[in-house]
Amino acid sequence: MVKIFGVIGHPVAHSLSPVMHNAVFRSLKIDANYFSFDVGKNELQDGIKGAKALKFSGLNVTIPHKISVMKYLDIIDESAKIVNAVNTIKFDNKKTIGYNTDGIGAIKAIKKRTEIEGKKIFIFGAGGAARSIIFSALFNNAEISVYNRTEEKVDVINDEVMKKLNKRIKKVDLNNLMSELENCEIIINATSVGMFPDVNESIIDEKFMPEGKIVMDIVYNPIETKFLKYAKKKNCITIDGVDMLVYQGAESLKIWLDIEIKDDIIKIMKDAVIKELKK
Ligand code: NAP
């Protein structure tokens, strides 16, 4: 029987997940289809119930449902429990299981270029994606500094990190921003600044971008953000948001299909995303 997958969110029309996953299904001749489903906040419970009744195999979950969907699931995996957000649901023997693959997606994208263990990582942002990356990086024994426009959100994450992992993150303010950027090895923009259509924005000015770091932007549209352009000019190694998108998607596939994700599958997913973004 054909397997049905999809992404639920609102809005969701521009999601790249259908293109990315369907490319794998076609290429590996897996009898499956992946759709996007625009589901409003008031329709979420019915949406999950309906997907279960229709014997869907799996769903991705995006904004604004990553937290609210948790109360409609039977089991929450540790990966989602720790960050308090679900981006992947597996429908398994009538049970719904929620996972989170965002953090591991980001870590895999970084690990392609460098080891993380013991590294100092500076993160801009304290939203949902930043939170997943912070927890995953701490699991990988990195040291984390965070700057966020709304500084209190960093305190909230710090309290959770303390409670759940007995670790601390360093809260950065405008006074020590420059020195922290200079002292770290990896810099990540985990804010939405620079995302289409605001492609001329960057979370920092070119003059504040330090030389020779590893710099990642989790924004994937455009593929090369202003932030990454500045980083390239300062001889940094850059990692774009497409890599994280692909790796988090690949982790979802692994959960749903129980298959090993080899480099050729990653390439199929990445090519499909880039082709779509260049349209
Ligand atoms: P979110 O929970 O809404 O968080 C947004 C973050 O951006 C917050 O830290 C927010 O700061 C900051 N921000 C927004 N506008 C800002 C501005 N003008 N100046 C300074 N900071 C600003 O969103 P999210 O889910 O974390 O997603 C963030 C971005 O990551 C989005 O562009 C999303 O598409 C991308 N993303 C990519 C992947 C991937 O696989 N590549 C995965 C997930 C998300 P405040 O707290 O001060 O509002």
Tab-separated table of C-alpha atoms and ligand atoms in Angstrom:
chain	number	residue	atom	x	y	z
A	1	MET	CA	0.000	0.000	0.000
A	2	VAL	CA	1.267	3.460	-0.862
A	3	LYS	CA	2.701	5.232	2.179
A	4	ILE	CA	1.473	8.767	2.862
A	5	PHE	CA	3.725	11.416	4.409
A	6	GLY	CA	3.399	15.160	4.748
A	7	VAL	CA	4.129	18.396	6.554
A	8	ILE	CA	1.537	20.228	8.612
A	9	GLY	CA	1.890	23.925	9.324
A	10	HIS	CA	0.381	27.309	8.640
A	11	PRO	CA	1.356	28.716	6.225
A	12	VAL	CA	2.995	25.758	4.519
A	13	ALA	CA	2.600	26.340	0.774
A	14	HIS	CA	6.278	27.245	0.302
A	15	SER	CA	7.691	24.297	2.248
A	16	LEU	CA	10.543	22.541	0.454
A	17	SER	CA	9.881	19.269	2.275
A	18	PRO	CA	7.576	17.726	-0.374
A	19	VAL	CA	10.157	18.256	-3.130
A	20	MET	CA	12.971	16.967	-0.915
A	21	HIS	CA	11.218	13.790	0.277
A	22	ASN	CA	9.463	12.927	-2.977
A	23	ALA	CA	12.831	13.077	-4.740
A	24	VAL	CA	14.065	10.298	-2.430
A	25	PHE	CA	10.903	8.214	-2.845
A	26	ARG	CA	11.125	8.432	-6.638
A	27	SER	CA	14.822	7.727	-6.736
A	28	LEU	CA	14.719	4.725	-4.361
A	29	LYS	CA	11.451	3.502	-5.915
A	30	ILE	CA	9.676	3.670	-2.569
A	31	ASP	CA	5.899	3.535	-3.015
A	32	ALA	CA	5.194	6.728	-1.063
A	33	ASN	CA	4.015	10.305	-1.512
A	34	TYR	CA	4.660	13.442	0.546
A	35	PHE	CA	2.212	16.378	0.592
A	36	SER	CA	1.907	19.714	2.389
A	37	PHE	CA	-1.175	20.262	4.532
A	38	ASP	CA	-2.193	23.752	5.604
A	39	VAL	CA	-3.673	23.161	9.054
A	40	GLY	CA	-4.849	26.088	11.205
A	41	LYS	CA	-4.389	26.242	14.984
A	42	ASN	CA	-8.006	25.194	15.610
A	43	GLU	CA	-7.742	22.247	13.224
A	44	LEU	CA	-4.615	20.674	14.643
A	45	GLN	CA	-6.241	18.026	16.855
A	46	ASP	CA	-8.582	16.957	14.029
A	47	GLY	CA	-5.633	16.953	11.641
A	48	ILE	CA	-3.672	14.484	13.787
A	49	LYS	CA	-6.757	12.324	14.386
A	50	GLY	CA	-7.511	12.302	10.661
A	51	ALA	CA	-3.954	11.395	9.697
A	52	LYS	CA	-4.048	8.524	12.200
A	53	ALA	CA	-7.419	7.271	10.891
A	54	LEU	CA	-6.221	7.486	7.292
A	55	LYS	CA	-3.141	5.398	8.213
A	56	PHE	CA	-0.570	8.041	7.353
A	57	SER	CA	2.992	6.830	7.892
A	58	GLY	CA	4.576	10.068	9.052
A	59	LEU	CA	4.317	13.825	9.323
A	60	ASN	CA	6.663	16.736	9.727
A	61	VAL	CA	5.427	19.595	11.865
A	62	THR	CA	6.321	23.212	11.290
A	63	ILE	CA	5.383	26.694	12.526
A	64	PRO	CA	3.090	27.269	14.467
A	65	HIS	CA	2.419	23.710	15.700
A	66	LYS	CA	5.758	22.378	16.949
A	67	ILE	CA	4.857	22.813	20.627
A	68	SER	CA	1.057	22.586	20.563
A	69	VAL	CA	1.045	19.262	18.675
A	70	MET	CA	2.697	17.517	21.620
A	71	LYS	CA	-0.522	17.261	23.594
A	72	TYR	CA	-2.171	15.260	20.796
A	73	LEU	CA	0.543	12.589	20.576
A	74	ASP	CA	0.730	9.281	22.460
A	75	ILE	CA	4.492	9.184	23.041
A	76	ILE	CA	7.122	11.947	23.066
A	77	ASP	CA	10.636	10.778	22.283
A	78	GLU	CA	13.523	12.125	24.391
A	79	SER	CA	14.766	14.190	21.392
A	80	ALA	CA	11.526	16.207	21.490
A	81	LYS	CA	11.035	16.137	25.254
A	82	ILE	CA	14.358	17.821	25.888
A	83	VAL	CA	13.644	20.792	23.586
A	84	ASN	CA	9.890	20.763	24.183
A	85	ALA	CA	9.049	20.730	20.468
A	86	VAL	CA	8.158	18.116	17.847
A	87	ASN	CA	9.032	18.364	14.146
A	88	THR	CA	8.544	14.696	13.180
A	89	ILE	CA	5.666	12.307	13.918
A	90	LYS	CA	5.746	8.577	13.292
A	91	PHE	CA	2.455	6.685	13.106
A	92	ASP	CA	3.348	3.296	14.473
A	93	ASN	CA	0.812	0.548	15.205
A	94	LYS	CA	-1.871	3.118	15.917
A	95	LYS	CA	0.453	5.027	18.252
A	96	THR	CA	1.700	8.513	17.439
A	97	ILE	CA	5.308	9.207	18.429
A	98	GLY	CA	6.812	12.725	18.360
A	99	TYR	CA	10.501	13.347	17.668
A	100	ASN	CA	12.696	16.385	17.030
A	101	THR	CA	15.360	16.234	14.313
A	102	ASP	CA	16.206	19.974	13.985
A	103	GLY	CA	19.120	19.948	16.415
A	104	ILE	CA	20.732	16.798	15.048
A	105	GLY	CA	20.268	18.197	11.519
A	106	ALA	CA	22.281	21.277	12.427
A	107	ILE	CA	24.950	19.249	14.208
A	108	LYS	CA	25.386	16.914	11.228
A	109	ALA	CA	25.734	19.918	8.903
A	110	ILE	CA	28.507	21.304	11.126
A	111	LYS	CA	30.204	17.937	11.612
A	112	LYS	CA	30.684	17.693	7.860
A	113	ARG	CA	33.191	20.538	8.262
A	114	THR	CA	34.547	20.248	11.810
A	115	GLU	CA	34.336	18.447	15.132
A	116	ILE	CA	32.086	20.023	17.757
A	117	GLU	CA	33.360	18.475	20.980
A	118	GLY	CA	35.026	21.131	23.143
A	119	LYS	CA	34.436	23.917	20.593
A	120	LYS	CA	33.125	27.367	21.507
A	121	ILE	CA	29.949	28.067	19.558
A	122	PHE	CA	28.309	31.489	19.364
A	123	ILE	CA	24.602	31.456	18.522
A	124	PHE	CA	22.434	34.391	17.450
A	125	GLY	CA	18.818	33.705	18.410
A	126	ALA	CA	16.742	32.023	21.100
A	127	GLY	CA	13.705	30.861	19.110
A	128	GLY	CA	12.624	27.295	18.398
A	129	ALA	CA	15.460	26.401	16.035
A	130	ALA	CA	18.130	28.017	18.237
A	131	ARG	CA	16.834	26.069	21.239
A	132	SER	CA	17.171	22.738	19.373
A	133	ILE	CA	20.696	23.588	18.237
A	134	ILE	CA	21.738	24.693	21.745
A	135	PHE	CA	20.613	21.414	23.351
A	136	SER	CA	22.163	19.246	20.624
A	137	ALA	CA	25.449	21.167	20.752
A	138	LEU	CA	25.556	20.798	24.551
A	139	PHE	CA	25.012	17.032	24.137
A	140	ASN	CA	28.091	17.156	21.912
A	141	ASN	CA	30.036	18.861	24.697
A	142	ALA	CA	30.350	22.262	23.028
A	143	GLU	CA	30.525	25.524	24.985
A	144	ILE	CA	27.682	27.828	24.034
A	145	SER	CA	27.316	31.641	24.041
A	146	VAL	CA	23.990	33.136	22.972
A	147	TYR	CA	22.898	36.610	21.968
A	148	ASN	CA	19.213	37.304	21.357
A	149	ARG	CA	17.351	40.558	20.720
A	150	THR	CA	14.914	39.636	23.503
A	151	GLU	CA	17.473	38.834	26.158
A	152	GLU	CA	15.048	37.243	28.656
A	153	LYS	CA	14.543	34.313	26.276
A	154	VAL	CA	18.181	33.360	26.817
A	155	ASP	CA	17.534	33.227	30.584
A	156	VAL	CA	14.565	30.914	30.023
A	157	ILE	CA	16.691	28.528	27.930
A	158	ASN	CA	19.484	28.730	30.483
A	159	ASP	CA	17.111	27.680	33.289
A	160	GLU	CA	15.959	24.696	31.222
A	161	VAL	CA	19.517	23.734	30.315
A	162	MET	CA	20.423	23.865	33.999
A	163	LYS	CA	17.442	21.742	35.020
A	164	LYS	CA	17.686	19.161	32.239
A	165	LEU	CA	21.434	18.877	31.614
A	166	ASN	CA	23.005	20.503	34.666
A	167	LYS	CA	25.007	22.747	32.314
A	168	ARG	CA	25.037	26.479	31.601
A	169	ILE	CA	25.104	28.639	28.497
A	170	LYS	CA	26.708	32.100	28.439
A	171	LYS	CA	24.332	35.000	27.890
A	172	VAL	CA	25.915	37.666	25.681
A	173	ASP	CA	24.879	41.331	25.641
A	174	LEU	CA	25.927	44.197	23.387
A	175	ASN	CA	28.875	45.033	25.685
A	176	ASN	CA	30.650	41.695	25.244
A	177	LEU	CA	29.290	40.741	21.813
A	178	MET	CA	32.494	41.590	19.944
A	179	SER	CA	34.850	39.801	22.313
A	180	GLU	CA	32.650	36.705	22.383
A	181	LEU	CA	32.555	36.601	18.571
A	182	GLU	CA	36.348	36.877	18.456
A	183	ASN	CA	36.793	34.133	21.059
A	184	CYS	CA	34.523	31.500	19.536
A	185	GLU	CA	35.316	28.983	16.793
A	186	ILE	CA	31.868	28.516	15.255
A	187	ILE	CA	29.222	31.238	14.715
A	188	ILE	CA	25.597	30.367	13.902
A	189	ASN	CA	22.792	32.665	12.834
A	190	ALA	CA	19.687	30.905	14.182
A	191	THR	CA	17.436	33.962	13.779
A	192	SER	CA	15.181	34.593	10.794
A	193	VAL	CA	17.117	37.769	9.891
A	194	GLY	CA	18.168	37.746	6.210
A	195	MET	CA	15.387	35.415	5.120
A	196	PHE	CA	13.548	36.141	1.852
A	197	PRO	CA	12.235	38.785	1.135
A	198	ASP	CA	14.558	40.703	3.541
A	199	VAL	CA	17.664	39.441	1.781
A	200	ASN	CA	19.706	42.598	2.395
A	201	GLU	CA	19.608	42.198	6.162
A	202	SER	CA	22.193	40.522	8.352
A	203	ILE	CA	22.153	39.998	12.117
A	204	ILE	CA	25.568	41.736	12.240
A	205	ASP	CA	27.308	44.314	10.091
A	206	GLU	CA	30.252	43.241	7.958
A	207	LYS	CA	32.684	45.098	10.234
A	208	PHE	CA	31.713	42.908	13.208
A	209	MET	CA	32.232	39.611	11.384
A	210	PRO	CA	35.502	38.147	12.675
A	211	GLU	CA	38.151	36.586	10.399
A	212	GLY	CA	38.654	32.896	9.810
A	213	LYS	CA	35.767	31.288	11.717
A	214	ILE	CA	33.316	28.558	10.750
A	215	VAL	CA	30.084	30.414	10.072
A	216	MET	CA	26.677	28.839	9.578
A	217	ASP	CA	23.332	30.403	8.703
A	218	ILE	CA	20.236	28.282	9.250
A	219	VAL	CA	18.234	30.514	6.900
A	220	TYR	CA	18.063	28.583	3.605
A	221	ASN	CA	16.237	31.059	1.377
A	222	PRO	CA	18.353	32.638	-0.053
A	223	ILE	CA	20.995	29.892	-0.053
A	224	GLU	CA	23.753	32.472	0.393
A	225	THR	CA	22.524	35.051	2.882
A	226	LYS	CA	24.088	38.463	3.474
A	227	PHE	CA	25.512	37.046	6.723
A	228	LEU	CA	27.305	34.271	4.781
A	229	LYS	CA	28.516	36.775	2.155
A	230	TYR	CA	30.159	38.810	4.948
A	231	ALA	CA	31.669	35.615	6.376
A	232	LYS	CA	33.167	34.654	3.000
A	233	LYS	CA	34.737	38.098	2.684
A	234	LYS	CA	36.397	37.498	6.068
A	235	ASN	CA	37.866	34.159	4.960
A	236	CYS	CA	35.474	32.094	7.039
A	237	ILE	CA	34.343	28.578	6.146
A	238	THR	CA	30.598	28.855	5.502
A	239	ILE	CA	27.729	26.388	5.964
A	240	ASP	CA	24.363	27.292	4.457
A	241	GLY	CA	20.879	26.490	5.791
A	242	VAL	CA	20.178	23.948	3.055
A	243	ASP	CA	22.543	21.501	4.745
A	244	MET	CA	20.612	21.662	8.030
A	245	LEU	CA	17.308	21.385	6.170
A	246	VAL	CA	18.485	18.289	4.334
A	247	TYR	CA	20.006	16.592	7.388
A	248	GLN	CA	16.950	17.203	9.573
A	249	GLY	CA	14.795	15.792	6.740
A	250	ALA	CA	17.098	12.803	6.377
A	251	GLU	CA	16.759	12.095	10.102
A	252	SER	CA	12.953	12.121	9.703
A	253	LEU	CA	13.258	9.595	6.856
A	254	LYS	CA	15.430	7.395	9.039
A	255	ILE	CA	12.759	7.434	11.761
A	256	TRP	CA	9.900	6.716	9.350
A	257	LEU	CA	11.494	4.124	7.064
A	258	ASP	CA	14.195	2.681	9.291
A	259	ILE	CA	16.748	3.030	6.481
A	260	GLU	CA	20.383	4.016	6.566
A	261	ILE	CA	20.868	7.498	5.137
A	262	LYS	CA	23.918	7.355	2.905
A	263	ASP	CA	25.615	10.269	1.131
A	264	ASP	CA	23.820	9.521	-2.150
A	265	ILE	CA	20.432	10.097	-0.453
A	266	ILE	CA	21.705	13.354	1.046
A	267	LYS	CA	22.801	14.429	-2.430
A	268	ILE	CA	19.389	13.613	-3.944
A	269	MET	CA	17.675	15.689	-1.234
A	270	LYS	CA	20.099	18.604	-1.540
A	271	ASP	CA	19.914	18.720	-5.340
A	272	ALA	CA	16.093	18.735	-5.192
A	273	VAL	CA	16.049	21.607	-2.676
A	274	ILE	CA	18.609	23.696	-4.571
A	275	LYS	CA	16.769	23.163	-7.867
A	276	GLU	CA	13.549	24.363	-6.256
A	277	LEU	CA	15.199	27.377	-4.604
A	278	LYS	CA	16.762	28.433	-7.893
A	279	LYS	CA	13.410	28.439	-9.723
B	1	NAP	P1	11.294	31.629	15.915
B	1	NAP	O1	11.064	30.615	16.976
B	1	NAP	O2	10.197	32.548	15.524
B	1	NAP	O3	12.590	32.511	16.367
B	1	NAP	C1	12.989	33.628	15.611
B	1	NAP	C2	14.314	34.146	16.153
B	1	NAP	O4	14.755	35.208	15.292
B	1	NAP	C3	14.232	34.758	17.545
B	1	NAP	O5	15.441	34.569	18.233
B	1	NAP	C4	14.004	36.239	17.229
B	1	NAP	O6	14.412	37.124	18.264
B	1	NAP	C5	14.950	36.410	16.056
B	1	NAP	N1	14.604	37.564	15.231
B	1	NAP	C6	13.577	37.669	14.374
B	1	NAP	N2	13.585	38.887	13.781
B	1	NAP	C7	14.659	39.556	14.300
B	1	NAP	C8	15.208	40.846	14.092
B	1	NAP	N3	14.660	41.713	13.212
B	1	NAP	N4	16.323	41.190	14.778
B	1	NAP	C9	16.895	40.317	15.638
B	1	NAP	N5	16.425	39.089	15.883
B	1	NAP	C10	15.307	38.704	15.222
B	1	NAP	O7	11.748	30.920	14.551
B	1	NAP	P2	12.595	29.566	14.356
B	1	NAP	O8	11.655	28.441	14.186
B	1	NAP	O9	13.627	29.499	15.432
B	1	NAP	O10	13.265	29.828	12.932
B	1	NAP	C11	14.293	30.800	12.767
B	1	NAP	C12	14.803	30.749	11.329
B	1	NAP	O11	15.419	29.490	11.105
B	1	NAP	C13	13.714	30.881	10.243
B	1	NAP	O12	14.241	31.654	9.199
B	1	NAP	C14	13.511	29.448	9.765
B	1	NAP	O13	13.107	29.380	8.419
B	1	NAP	C15	14.919	28.894	9.920
B	1	NAP	N6	14.952	27.443	10.140
B	1	NAP	C16	15.764	26.716	9.320
B	1	NAP	C17	15.853	25.355	9.488
B	1	NAP	C18	16.722	24.567	8.575
B	1	NAP	O14	16.581	23.338	8.536
B	1	NAP	N7	17.648	25.170	7.857
B	1	NAP	C19	15.117	24.690	10.506
B	1	NAP	C20	14.312	25.478	11.343
B	1	NAP	C21	14.244	26.855	11.148
B	1	NAP	P3	13.347	37.577	19.395
B	1	NAP	O15	13.311	36.425	20.355
B	1	NAP	O16	13.911	38.803	19.940
B	1	NAP	O17	12.018	37.792	18.695
